[in-house]
Amino acid sequence: MTDGGPKGFDLARLLAERGAERYDLHARHLNHQLPRMLHTIGFDKVYERAEGAYFWDADGNDYLDMLAGFGVMGIGRHHPVVRQALHDVLDAQLADLTRFDCQPLPGLLAEKLLAHSPHLERVFFGSSGTEAVETALKFARYATGRPRILYCDHAFHGLTTGSLSVNGERGFRDGFAPLLPDTAIALGDLDALRRELKRGDVAALVIEPIQGKGVHAAPPGFLRQAQELLHRHKALLIADEVQTGLGRTGDFYAYQHEDGVEPDLVCVAKALSGGYVPVGGTLGKDWIFRKVYSSMDRVLVHSASFGSNAQAMAAGLAVLTVMEDEETVANARRTGDLLRERLAALVDRYELLHEVRGRGLMIGIEFGRPASLKLRSRWTMLQAARRGLFAQMVVVPLLQKHRILTQVSGDHLEVIKLIPPLIIGDAEVDRFVAAFTAVMDEAHSGGGLMWDFGRTLVKQAVANR
């Protein structure tokens, strides 16, 4: 403020005075490509507030959130129970992060989380999903005394150096070498797993039970058979449940869809935060933790500056309580089945719609090459410029015309991923299916603004080569 202006910090005043600069501030001081991308695809909206599964703009228009902050907003935005828990923990003025005491909240959250994970005994709390994966990689290497981690093609486990080493997408890895000497196998390839394990240097396989990129589930029986192979070769199974965990797929964890699967380490984050305070957790078997923390000399061999902070722990406890009280997991299963079935019923109706897949409220909508000559020529034009442009053409009118926020499931993919808040119901299913049907009708008409926008995307893709 100027010398003559009011003193002190006033958040409401700051936002009122500077909020309109949001895109310019990002362009000048943060990732300059983000506002550029948002302007290009028409996603440069100004949202004023949010609650549950909706945003509102300054004119009072509502927007249905089918993205949930990449899965963070599992119980919706600004849930009153989580808000109250954070007010309470701040008002309590706890002696937090002293580093040399044992506060009750971390133990209580670990106890509550482990109650949903009966074969696991201990938890390490950090501040993000990638940190949870980093912890699992370190613990697996130390516990087994082996250096190599196996991962699956097209996996996403985070973007810090360790987790990037088990990231199966080249676009994220390029330019950041050298990474750790880990090895990719195809999702579901037991022969490749068996071959790598025979080398005797594998510490673990880290896997998303359902991959976020493309929404591909591990084949039936693969997790159980992989677990048996790993344990036979004294290696561990790490389940990355950062996005799929906490009810997303209709069970508390996605690995629970397959009988007999009990991972040695499980990574969680995202929805545990309630959308407020970043938190990640690595759950594991007792013997692994005892080996890592084998003596008092090693008490801080792995730690995190903000791990187990009171605000994050209170948020996590509130989230789990809400999930239990409101039966969020059951709702995700029921609503997800309904949404997936209604979308799958459209596959035979639209030649551009190839497949609908997923579990619970993690749904992939894949588009493919049409049969008719007119549509096929337009599809070929888009594919020649850049794979994934058609999916982007669907995402944009869903937002612009129908006020529904969605995402393309990954770079160079013709897949839209739906990961809405787990609290949505029939009304949101009806709204999305009606909007998606309207967009598909326009796409198959062969003209209109949608294909005009496609030509704009083609020009942009060619210019970026």
Short mmCIF file of C-alpha atoms in Angstrom, two decimals:
data_model
loop_
_atom_site.label_atom_id
_atom_site.label_comp_id
_atom_site.label_asym_id
_atom_site.label_seq_id
_atom_site.Cartn_x
_atom_site.Cartn_y
_atom_site.Cartn_z
CA MET A 1 0.00 0.00 0.00
CA THR A 2 1.03 3.63 -0.37
CA ASP A 3 2.33 5.51 2.66
CA GLY A 4 -1.01 7.25 3.12
CA GLY A 5 -3.12 4.11 2.71
CA PRO A 6 -4.53 1.75 5.32
CA LYS A 7 -2.07 -0.43 7.20
CA GLY A 8 -2.11 -4.14 7.93
CA PHE A 9 -3.27 -7.10 5.94
CA ASP A 10 -6.84 -7.15 4.67
CA LEU A 11 -7.50 -10.11 2.38
CA ALA A 12 -10.94 -8.96 1.23
CA ARG A 13 -9.59 -5.53 0.30
CA LEU A 14 -6.60 -7.03 -1.49
CA LEU A 15 -8.79 -9.29 -3.62
CA ALA A 16 -11.22 -6.48 -4.35
CA GLU A 17 -8.39 -4.19 -5.48
CA ARG A 18 -6.20 -6.67 -7.33
CA GLY A 19 -8.40 -9.67 -8.17
CA ALA A 20 -9.07 -8.49 -11.71
CA GLU A 21 -5.33 -8.74 -12.42
CA ARG A 22 -5.29 -12.52 -11.90
CA TYR A 23 -4.33 -13.51 -15.46
CA ASP A 24 -1.80 -10.70 -15.85
CA LEU A 25 -0.18 -11.59 -12.51
CA HIS A 26 0.24 -15.21 -13.61
CA ALA A 27 1.65 -14.15 -16.97
CA ARG A 28 4.23 -11.88 -15.30
CA HIS A 29 5.25 -13.86 -12.24
CA LEU A 30 4.24 -17.54 -12.53
CA ASN A 31 3.98 -20.05 -15.38
CA HIS A 32 3.40 -17.73 -18.34
CA GLN A 33 2.11 -20.56 -20.52
CA LEU A 34 -0.90 -21.21 -18.25
CA PRO A 35 -2.80 -17.98 -19.01
CA ARG A 36 -1.76 -18.29 -22.65
CA MET A 37 -3.27 -21.77 -22.85
CA LEU A 38 -6.45 -20.72 -21.02
CA HIS A 39 -6.95 -17.74 -23.34
CA THR A 40 -6.44 -19.96 -26.40
CA ILE A 41 -9.10 -22.52 -25.51
CA GLY A 42 -11.51 -20.05 -23.94
CA PHE A 43 -11.07 -21.30 -20.40
CA ASP A 44 -10.07 -17.87 -19.06
CA LYS A 45 -13.11 -17.62 -16.80
CA VAL A 46 -13.38 -15.60 -13.62
CA TYR A 47 -14.96 -17.72 -10.91
CA GLU A 48 -16.11 -15.78 -7.87
CA ARG A 49 -17.03 -18.56 -5.44
CA ALA A 50 -17.51 -22.32 -5.14
CA GLU A 51 -19.49 -24.78 -3.07
CA GLY A 52 -20.03 -28.52 -3.35
CA ALA A 53 -19.83 -29.51 -7.01
CA TYR A 54 -20.34 -26.00 -8.43
CA PHE A 55 -18.60 -22.71 -9.23
CA TRP A 56 -20.31 -19.36 -9.80
CA ASP A 57 -19.15 -16.39 -11.85
CA ALA A 58 -19.76 -12.70 -11.14
CA ASP A 59 -23.09 -12.84 -13.01
CA GLY A 60 -24.38 -15.67 -10.83
CA ASN A 61 -24.06 -18.37 -13.49
CA ASP A 62 -23.33 -21.81 -12.09
CA TYR A 63 -20.72 -24.21 -13.50
CA LEU A 64 -20.76 -27.94 -12.81
CA ASP A 65 -17.35 -29.20 -11.69
CA MET A 66 -16.57 -32.60 -13.25
CA LEU A 67 -12.85 -32.20 -12.53
CA ALA A 68 -12.71 -31.77 -8.73
CA GLY A 69 -9.33 -30.03 -8.87
CA PHE A 70 -7.78 -33.17 -10.45
CA GLY A 71 -9.47 -35.24 -7.74
CA VAL A 72 -8.65 -33.08 -4.72
CA MET A 73 -12.26 -32.04 -4.01
CA GLY A 74 -13.55 -35.52 -3.21
CA ILE A 75 -16.26 -34.32 -0.81
CA GLY A 76 -16.88 -31.11 -2.73
CA ARG A 77 -15.67 -27.59 -2.16
CA HIS A 78 -15.93 -25.85 1.20
CA HIS A 79 -17.64 -28.64 3.07
CA PRO A 80 -18.95 -27.10 6.32
CA VAL A 81 -17.58 -29.90 8.51
CA VAL A 82 -14.04 -29.43 7.18
CA ARG A 83 -14.32 -25.66 7.42
CA GLN A 84 -15.40 -25.91 11.03
CA ALA A 85 -12.57 -28.32 11.82
CA LEU A 86 -10.05 -25.83 10.47
CA HIS A 87 -11.60 -22.95 12.40
CA ASP A 88 -11.45 -25.10 15.53
CA VAL A 89 -7.83 -26.16 15.09
CA LEU A 90 -6.71 -22.58 14.47
CA ASP A 91 -8.64 -21.35 17.49
CA ALA A 92 -7.07 -24.09 19.64
CA GLN A 93 -3.61 -22.51 19.13
CA LEU A 94 -1.92 -25.89 19.45
CA ALA A 95 1.82 -26.20 20.05
CA ASP A 96 2.27 -27.54 16.52
CA LEU A 97 5.42 -28.73 14.74
CA THR A 98 7.65 -28.54 17.80
CA ARG A 99 9.49 -31.57 16.34
CA PHE A 100 10.16 -32.88 19.84
CA ASP A 101 6.80 -34.02 21.10
CA CYS A 102 3.96 -36.28 19.93
CA GLN A 103 0.77 -34.38 19.15
CA PRO A 104 -2.51 -36.37 19.18
CA LEU A 105 -3.92 -35.43 15.77
CA PRO A 106 -1.40 -37.35 13.60
CA GLY A 107 -1.96 -40.51 15.63
CA LEU A 108 -5.73 -40.10 15.45
CA LEU A 109 -5.69 -39.59 11.68
CA ALA A 110 -3.36 -42.56 11.19
CA GLU A 111 -5.67 -44.71 13.33
CA LYS A 112 -8.74 -43.66 11.33
CA LEU A 113 -7.02 -44.14 7.97
CA LEU A 114 -5.64 -47.54 8.92
CA ALA A 115 -9.13 -48.66 9.96
CA HIS A 116 -9.92 -48.60 6.23
CA SER A 117 -6.66 -50.46 5.49
CA PRO A 118 -6.77 -53.49 7.82
CA HIS A 119 -3.62 -55.22 6.54
CA LEU A 120 -1.44 -52.13 7.07
CA GLU A 121 -0.13 -50.86 10.40
CA ARG A 122 1.74 -47.55 10.04
CA VAL A 123 1.58 -44.21 8.22
CA PHE A 124 4.06 -41.53 7.23
CA PHE A 125 2.43 -38.12 6.58
CA GLY A 126 3.88 -35.66 4.09
CA SER A 127 2.38 -32.84 2.07
CA SER A 128 1.52 -34.18 -1.40
CA GLY A 129 0.94 -37.19 -3.60
CA THR A 130 4.37 -37.06 -5.17
CA GLU A 131 5.90 -36.93 -1.69
CA ALA A 132 3.87 -40.00 -0.71
CA VAL A 133 5.29 -41.83 -3.74
CA GLU A 134 8.83 -40.66 -2.97
CA THR A 135 8.42 -42.07 0.54
CA ALA A 136 7.22 -45.41 -0.80
CA LEU A 137 10.14 -45.65 -3.23
CA LYS A 138 12.67 -44.91 -0.48
CA PHE A 139 11.08 -47.31 1.98
CA ALA A 140 10.88 -50.12 -0.60
CA ARG A 141 14.53 -49.70 -1.57
CA TYR A 142 15.72 -49.64 2.01
CA ALA A 143 13.50 -52.47 3.24
CA THR A 144 14.53 -54.83 0.42
CA GLY A 145 18.12 -53.65 -0.02
CA ARG A 146 17.52 -53.49 -3.78
CA PRO A 147 17.79 -50.51 -6.13
CA ARG A 148 15.29 -50.94 -8.96
CA ILE A 149 11.61 -50.05 -9.12
CA LEU A 150 9.29 -51.33 -11.83
CA TYR A 151 6.42 -49.20 -13.12
CA CYS A 152 3.89 -49.32 -15.94
CA ASP A 153 3.84 -47.58 -19.30
CA HIS A 154 1.72 -44.40 -19.23
CA ALA A 155 1.76 -44.27 -15.42
CA PHE A 156 1.67 -40.97 -13.56
CA HIS A 157 3.18 -41.01 -10.07
CA GLY A 158 4.31 -37.40 -9.68
CA LEU A 159 6.84 -34.92 -11.01
CA THR A 160 9.65 -34.75 -8.44
CA THR A 161 12.79 -36.58 -9.50
CA GLY A 162 12.13 -39.91 -7.80
CA SER A 163 8.49 -40.14 -8.79
CA LEU A 164 9.35 -38.83 -12.25
CA SER A 165 11.66 -41.83 -12.62
CA VAL A 166 8.56 -44.05 -12.46
CA ASN A 167 6.42 -41.76 -14.61
CA GLY A 168 5.51 -43.60 -17.81
CA GLU A 169 4.84 -40.51 -19.92
CA ARG A 170 7.80 -39.29 -22.00
CA GLY A 171 6.48 -35.73 -22.23
CA PHE A 172 7.00 -35.25 -18.49
CA ARG A 173 10.44 -36.93 -18.47
CA ASP A 174 12.08 -35.26 -21.47
CA GLY A 175 14.87 -32.88 -20.54
CA PHE A 176 15.10 -33.93 -16.89
CA ALA A 177 17.59 -36.79 -17.20
CA PRO A 178 19.43 -38.45 -15.61
CA LEU A 179 16.67 -40.08 -13.60
CA LEU A 180 16.80 -43.16 -11.40
CA PRO A 181 17.48 -46.43 -13.28
CA ASP A 182 13.97 -47.81 -13.05
CA THR A 183 12.17 -49.94 -15.64
CA ALA A 184 8.78 -49.77 -17.35
CA ILE A 185 6.58 -52.72 -18.21
CA ALA A 186 3.25 -52.77 -20.01
CA LEU A 187 0.19 -52.61 -17.76
CA GLY A 188 -0.95 -56.19 -17.24
CA ASP A 189 2.19 -57.85 -18.67
CA LEU A 190 2.98 -60.65 -16.22
CA ASP A 191 5.66 -62.12 -18.48
CA ALA A 192 7.58 -58.82 -18.44
CA LEU A 193 7.21 -58.63 -14.67
CA ARG A 194 8.48 -62.19 -14.28
CA ARG A 195 11.43 -61.48 -16.57
CA GLU A 196 12.50 -58.37 -14.63
CA LEU A 197 12.12 -60.06 -11.25
CA LYS A 198 14.48 -62.85 -12.29
CA ARG A 199 17.32 -60.31 -12.39
CA GLY A 200 17.17 -60.20 -8.60
CA ASP A 201 17.53 -56.43 -8.15
CA VAL A 202 13.88 -55.33 -8.06
CA ALA A 203 12.66 -53.63 -4.89
CA ALA A 204 9.04 -53.10 -5.91
CA LEU A 205 6.41 -52.60 -8.56
CA VAL A 206 4.54 -49.30 -8.20
CA ILE A 207 1.15 -49.22 -9.90
CA GLU A 208 -2.05 -47.22 -10.15
CA PRO A 209 -4.89 -49.77 -10.00
CA ILE A 210 -6.59 -47.52 -12.54
CA GLN A 211 -4.27 -45.25 -14.49
CA GLY A 212 -5.24 -41.61 -14.51
CA LYS A 213 -3.86 -41.17 -18.01
CA GLY A 214 -6.52 -42.65 -20.26
CA VAL A 215 -8.46 -44.28 -17.38
CA HIS A 216 -7.10 -47.78 -17.99
CA ALA A 217 -7.66 -50.38 -15.25
CA ALA A 218 -5.22 -53.17 -14.55
CA PRO A 219 -6.58 -56.35 -16.18
CA PRO A 220 -8.67 -58.61 -13.91
CA GLY A 221 -6.40 -60.79 -11.79
CA PHE A 222 -3.24 -58.87 -12.62
CA LEU A 223 -2.75 -57.21 -9.23
CA ARG A 224 -3.16 -60.46 -7.32
CA GLN A 225 -0.86 -62.41 -9.64
CA ALA A 226 1.69 -59.59 -9.66
CA GLN A 227 1.63 -59.55 -5.85
CA GLU A 228 2.32 -63.28 -5.75
CA LEU A 229 5.23 -62.95 -8.17
CA LEU A 230 6.70 -59.99 -6.29
CA HIS A 231 6.53 -61.70 -2.90
CA ARG A 232 8.01 -64.89 -4.33
CA HIS A 233 11.01 -62.79 -5.42
CA LYS A 234 11.18 -60.83 -2.11
CA ALA A 235 9.92 -57.63 -3.75
CA LEU A 236 7.07 -55.33 -2.73
CA LEU A 237 3.81 -54.12 -4.25
CA ILE A 238 3.19 -50.36 -4.02
CA ALA A 239 -0.34 -49.16 -4.80
CA ASP A 240 -0.50 -45.51 -5.85
CA GLU A 241 -3.99 -44.54 -4.71
CA VAL A 242 -3.36 -40.79 -4.76
CA GLN A 243 -6.19 -40.26 -7.25
CA THR A 244 -8.08 -43.56 -7.04
CA GLY A 245 -8.19 -43.82 -3.25
CA LEU A 246 -10.69 -42.51 -0.69
CA GLY A 247 -13.78 -43.71 -2.51
CA ARG A 248 -13.11 -42.48 -6.04
CA THR A 249 -13.74 -45.87 -7.69
CA GLY A 250 -16.62 -47.02 -5.49
CA ASP A 251 -14.47 -48.76 -2.87
CA PHE A 252 -12.26 -47.03 -0.33
CA TYR A 253 -9.23 -48.11 -2.40
CA ALA A 254 -9.24 -49.18 -6.04
CA TYR A 255 -7.13 -52.27 -5.29
CA GLN A 256 -10.01 -53.55 -3.15
CA HIS A 257 -11.95 -54.38 -6.31
CA GLU A 258 -9.77 -57.49 -6.58
CA ASP A 259 -9.91 -60.15 -3.85
CA GLY A 260 -6.67 -61.06 -2.12
CA VAL A 261 -4.72 -57.93 -3.01
CA GLU A 262 -2.89 -56.45 -0.01
CA PRO A 263 -0.19 -53.99 -1.13
CA ASP A 264 2.88 -53.59 1.06
CA LEU A 265 2.78 -49.81 0.69
CA VAL A 266 -0.15 -47.56 -0.28
CA CYS A 267 0.08 -43.89 -1.27
CA VAL A 268 -2.80 -41.47 -0.62
CA ALA A 269 -3.25 -37.70 -0.90
CA LYS A 270 -5.55 -35.35 -2.86
CA ALA A 271 -9.05 -35.89 -1.37
CA LEU A 272 -7.66 -36.40 2.15
CA SER A 273 -6.98 -32.65 2.23
CA GLY A 274 -10.62 -31.65 1.95
CA GLY A 275 -9.37 -29.20 -0.65
CA TYR A 276 -7.77 -26.98 1.99
CA VAL A 277 -4.46 -28.13 3.44
CA PRO A 278 -2.10 -30.28 1.32
CA VAL A 279 -1.51 -33.70 2.85
CA GLY A 280 -0.12 -36.98 1.63
CA GLY A 281 0.22 -40.31 3.37
CA THR A 282 2.26 -43.46 2.82
CA LEU A 283 0.71 -46.44 4.55
CA GLY A 284 2.80 -49.54 5.06
CA LYS A 285 3.36 -52.79 6.84
CA ASP A 286 4.92 -52.66 10.27
CA TRP A 287 8.10 -54.55 9.31
CA ILE A 288 8.92 -52.01 6.59
CA PHE A 289 8.68 -49.05 8.96
CA ARG A 290 10.65 -50.91 11.63
CA LYS A 291 13.43 -51.59 9.15
CA VAL A 292 13.60 -47.97 7.94
CA TYR A 293 13.46 -46.57 11.49
CA SER A 294 15.63 -49.34 12.92
CA SER A 295 17.25 -47.36 15.76
CA MET A 296 17.07 -44.03 17.57
CA ASP A 297 19.96 -42.87 15.40
CA ARG A 298 17.64 -43.23 12.39
CA VAL A 299 14.62 -41.54 13.97
CA LEU A 300 14.73 -38.67 11.44
CA VAL A 301 16.14 -40.61 8.49
CA HIS A 302 12.96 -39.72 6.59
CA SER A 303 10.85 -36.74 7.59
CA ALA A 304 8.95 -33.76 6.17
CA SER A 305 8.97 -30.17 7.40
CA PHE A 306 5.22 -29.77 7.22
CA GLY A 307 4.29 -33.42 7.64
CA SER A 308 1.67 -34.10 10.32
CA ASN A 309 0.88 -30.41 10.82
CA ALA A 310 -2.27 -29.81 12.85
CA GLN A 311 -4.29 -28.13 10.10
CA ALA A 312 -3.70 -30.98 7.63
CA MET A 313 -4.45 -33.62 10.25
CA ALA A 314 -7.67 -31.89 11.30
CA ALA A 315 -8.75 -31.62 7.65
CA GLY A 316 -8.02 -35.32 7.09
CA LEU A 317 -9.96 -36.37 10.18
CA ALA A 318 -12.91 -34.24 9.12
CA VAL A 319 -12.84 -35.64 5.56
CA LEU A 320 -12.90 -39.25 6.75
CA THR A 321 -15.72 -38.46 9.17
CA VAL A 322 -17.76 -36.84 6.40
CA MET A 323 -17.15 -39.84 4.15
CA GLU A 324 -18.42 -42.19 6.84
CA ASP A 325 -21.39 -40.08 7.89
CA GLU A 326 -22.55 -39.25 4.34
CA GLU A 327 -21.71 -42.69 2.86
CA THR A 328 -19.62 -41.06 0.16
CA VAL A 329 -18.07 -44.30 -1.11
CA ALA A 330 -21.47 -45.90 -1.71
CA ASN A 331 -22.66 -42.74 -3.46
CA ALA A 332 -19.61 -42.78 -5.75
CA ARG A 333 -20.37 -46.37 -6.69
CA ARG A 334 -24.08 -45.81 -7.34
CA THR A 335 -23.75 -42.49 -9.14
CA GLY A 336 -20.71 -43.65 -11.08
CA ASP A 337 -22.51 -46.75 -12.31
CA LEU A 338 -25.46 -44.62 -13.41
CA LEU A 339 -23.32 -42.06 -15.24
CA ARG A 340 -21.17 -44.69 -16.94
CA GLU A 341 -24.20 -46.74 -18.05
CA ARG A 342 -25.97 -43.73 -19.52
CA LEU A 343 -22.86 -42.63 -21.39
CA ALA A 344 -22.10 -46.15 -22.60
CA ALA A 345 -25.61 -46.29 -24.07
CA LEU A 346 -24.57 -43.50 -26.46
CA VAL A 347 -21.69 -45.44 -28.05
CA ASP A 348 -23.88 -47.04 -30.72
CA ARG A 349 -25.53 -43.69 -31.44
CA TYR A 350 -22.38 -41.68 -32.22
CA GLU A 351 -19.68 -42.97 -34.54
CA LEU A 352 -17.09 -40.61 -33.05
CA LEU A 353 -17.67 -42.11 -29.59
CA HIS A 354 -15.47 -45.20 -29.22
CA GLU A 355 -15.73 -46.39 -25.59
CA VAL A 356 -16.84 -45.46 -22.07
CA ARG A 357 -14.90 -47.15 -19.26
CA GLY A 358 -13.88 -46.78 -15.62
CA ARG A 359 -15.10 -47.50 -12.12
CA GLY A 360 -17.11 -45.42 -9.70
CA LEU A 361 -16.67 -41.73 -10.41
CA MET A 362 -13.50 -42.18 -12.44
CA ILE A 363 -14.74 -42.44 -16.02
CA GLY A 364 -12.94 -42.26 -19.34
CA ILE A 365 -14.79 -41.26 -22.53
CA GLU A 366 -12.72 -42.23 -25.58
CA PHE A 367 -13.29 -40.94 -29.09
CA GLY A 368 -12.19 -42.73 -32.26
CA ARG A 369 -12.06 -42.66 -36.05
CA PRO A 370 -15.56 -42.36 -37.55
CA ALA A 371 -16.86 -44.49 -40.41
CA SER A 372 -18.57 -41.87 -42.60
CA LEU A 373 -16.39 -40.16 -45.20
CA LYS A 374 -17.26 -36.56 -44.25
CA LEU A 375 -16.52 -37.01 -40.56
CA ARG A 376 -13.49 -39.17 -41.29
CA SER A 377 -11.85 -36.43 -43.37
CA ARG A 378 -12.31 -33.92 -40.55
CA TRP A 379 -11.01 -36.43 -38.00
CA THR A 380 -7.94 -37.10 -40.16
CA MET A 381 -7.25 -33.36 -40.41
CA LEU A 382 -7.24 -33.06 -36.63
CA GLN A 383 -5.08 -36.16 -36.13
CA ALA A 384 -2.53 -34.93 -38.65
CA ALA A 385 -2.14 -31.69 -36.72
CA ARG A 386 -2.04 -33.16 -33.23
CA ARG A 387 -3.62 -36.17 -31.62
CA GLY A 388 -6.03 -35.17 -28.87
CA LEU A 389 -7.56 -32.15 -30.58
CA PHE A 390 -11.00 -33.70 -30.97
CA ALA A 391 -11.28 -34.38 -27.24
CA GLN A 392 -10.32 -30.75 -26.66
CA MET A 393 -13.05 -29.74 -29.11
CA VAL A 394 -15.55 -31.54 -26.87
CA VAL A 395 -14.23 -30.10 -23.61
CA VAL A 396 -14.50 -26.49 -24.81
CA PRO A 397 -18.22 -26.39 -25.70
CA LEU A 398 -19.03 -28.33 -22.56
CA LEU A 399 -17.67 -25.32 -20.68
CA GLN A 400 -18.63 -22.49 -23.04
CA LYS A 401 -22.17 -23.60 -23.90
CA HIS A 402 -23.14 -25.82 -20.99
CA ARG A 403 -21.00 -24.48 -18.13
CA ILE A 404 -19.46 -27.87 -17.29
CA LEU A 405 -15.76 -28.12 -16.47
CA THR A 406 -14.01 -31.29 -17.69
CA GLN A 407 -10.49 -32.28 -18.76
CA VAL A 408 -8.68 -34.17 -21.50
CA SER A 409 -7.18 -37.24 -19.84
CA GLY A 410 -3.62 -36.70 -21.05
CA ASP A 411 -1.46 -35.25 -23.78
CA HIS A 412 -2.07 -36.74 -27.24
CA LEU A 413 -5.11 -38.69 -26.03
CA GLU A 414 -8.63 -38.62 -27.44
CA VAL A 415 -10.04 -39.28 -23.98
CA ILE A 416 -11.99 -37.09 -21.58
CA LYS A 417 -11.68 -38.05 -17.92
CA LEU A 418 -14.53 -37.40 -15.50
CA ILE A 419 -13.47 -37.20 -11.86
CA PRO A 420 -16.20 -35.10 -10.23
CA PRO A 421 -16.72 -34.61 -6.50
CA LEU A 422 -18.00 -37.85 -5.01
CA ILE A 423 -21.11 -36.06 -3.74
CA ILE A 424 -22.80 -35.58 -7.12
CA GLY A 425 -26.18 -37.20 -7.70
CA ASP A 426 -28.87 -37.78 -10.31
CA ALA A 427 -29.30 -34.08 -11.12
CA GLU A 428 -25.63 -33.72 -12.05
CA VAL A 429 -25.74 -36.95 -14.07
CA ASP A 430 -28.75 -35.63 -15.99
CA ARG A 431 -27.07 -32.30 -16.65
CA PHE A 432 -23.84 -33.83 -17.89
CA VAL A 433 -25.48 -36.44 -20.13
CA ALA A 434 -27.79 -33.83 -21.69
CA ALA A 435 -24.86 -31.49 -22.37
CA PHE A 436 -22.63 -34.26 -23.72
CA THR A 437 -25.43 -35.44 -26.02
CA ALA A 438 -25.86 -31.91 -27.37
CA VAL A 439 -22.13 -31.60 -28.04
CA MET A 440 -22.06 -34.97 -29.79
CA ASP A 441 -25.07 -33.98 -31.91
CA GLU A 442 -23.21 -30.85 -33.02
CA ALA A 443 -20.02 -32.76 -33.73
CA HIS A 444 -21.85 -35.25 -35.92
CA SER A 445 -23.74 -32.53 -37.81
CA GLY A 446 -20.44 -31.77 -39.55
CA GLY A 447 -20.56 -27.99 -39.23
CA GLY A 448 -20.99 -25.15 -36.82
CA LEU A 449 -18.81 -23.43 -34.27
CA MET A 450 -17.37 -26.66 -32.92
CA TRP A 451 -15.53 -27.50 -36.13
CA ASP A 452 -14.58 -23.84 -36.60
CA PHE A 453 -12.88 -24.07 -33.24
CA GLY A 454 -11.23 -27.30 -34.43
CA ARG A 455 -9.61 -25.38 -37.26
CA THR A 456 -8.31 -22.85 -34.73
CA LEU A 457 -6.78 -25.67 -32.70
CA VAL A 458 -5.17 -27.10 -35.82
CA LYS A 459 -3.54 -23.76 -36.62
CA GLN A 460 -2.31 -23.46 -33.04
CA ALA A 461 -0.91 -27.00 -33.05
CA VAL A 462 0.92 -26.45 -36.34
CA ALA A 463 2.33 -23.11 -35.10
CA ASN A 464 3.71 -24.81 -31.97
CA ARG A 465 5.72 -27.42 -33.89
#
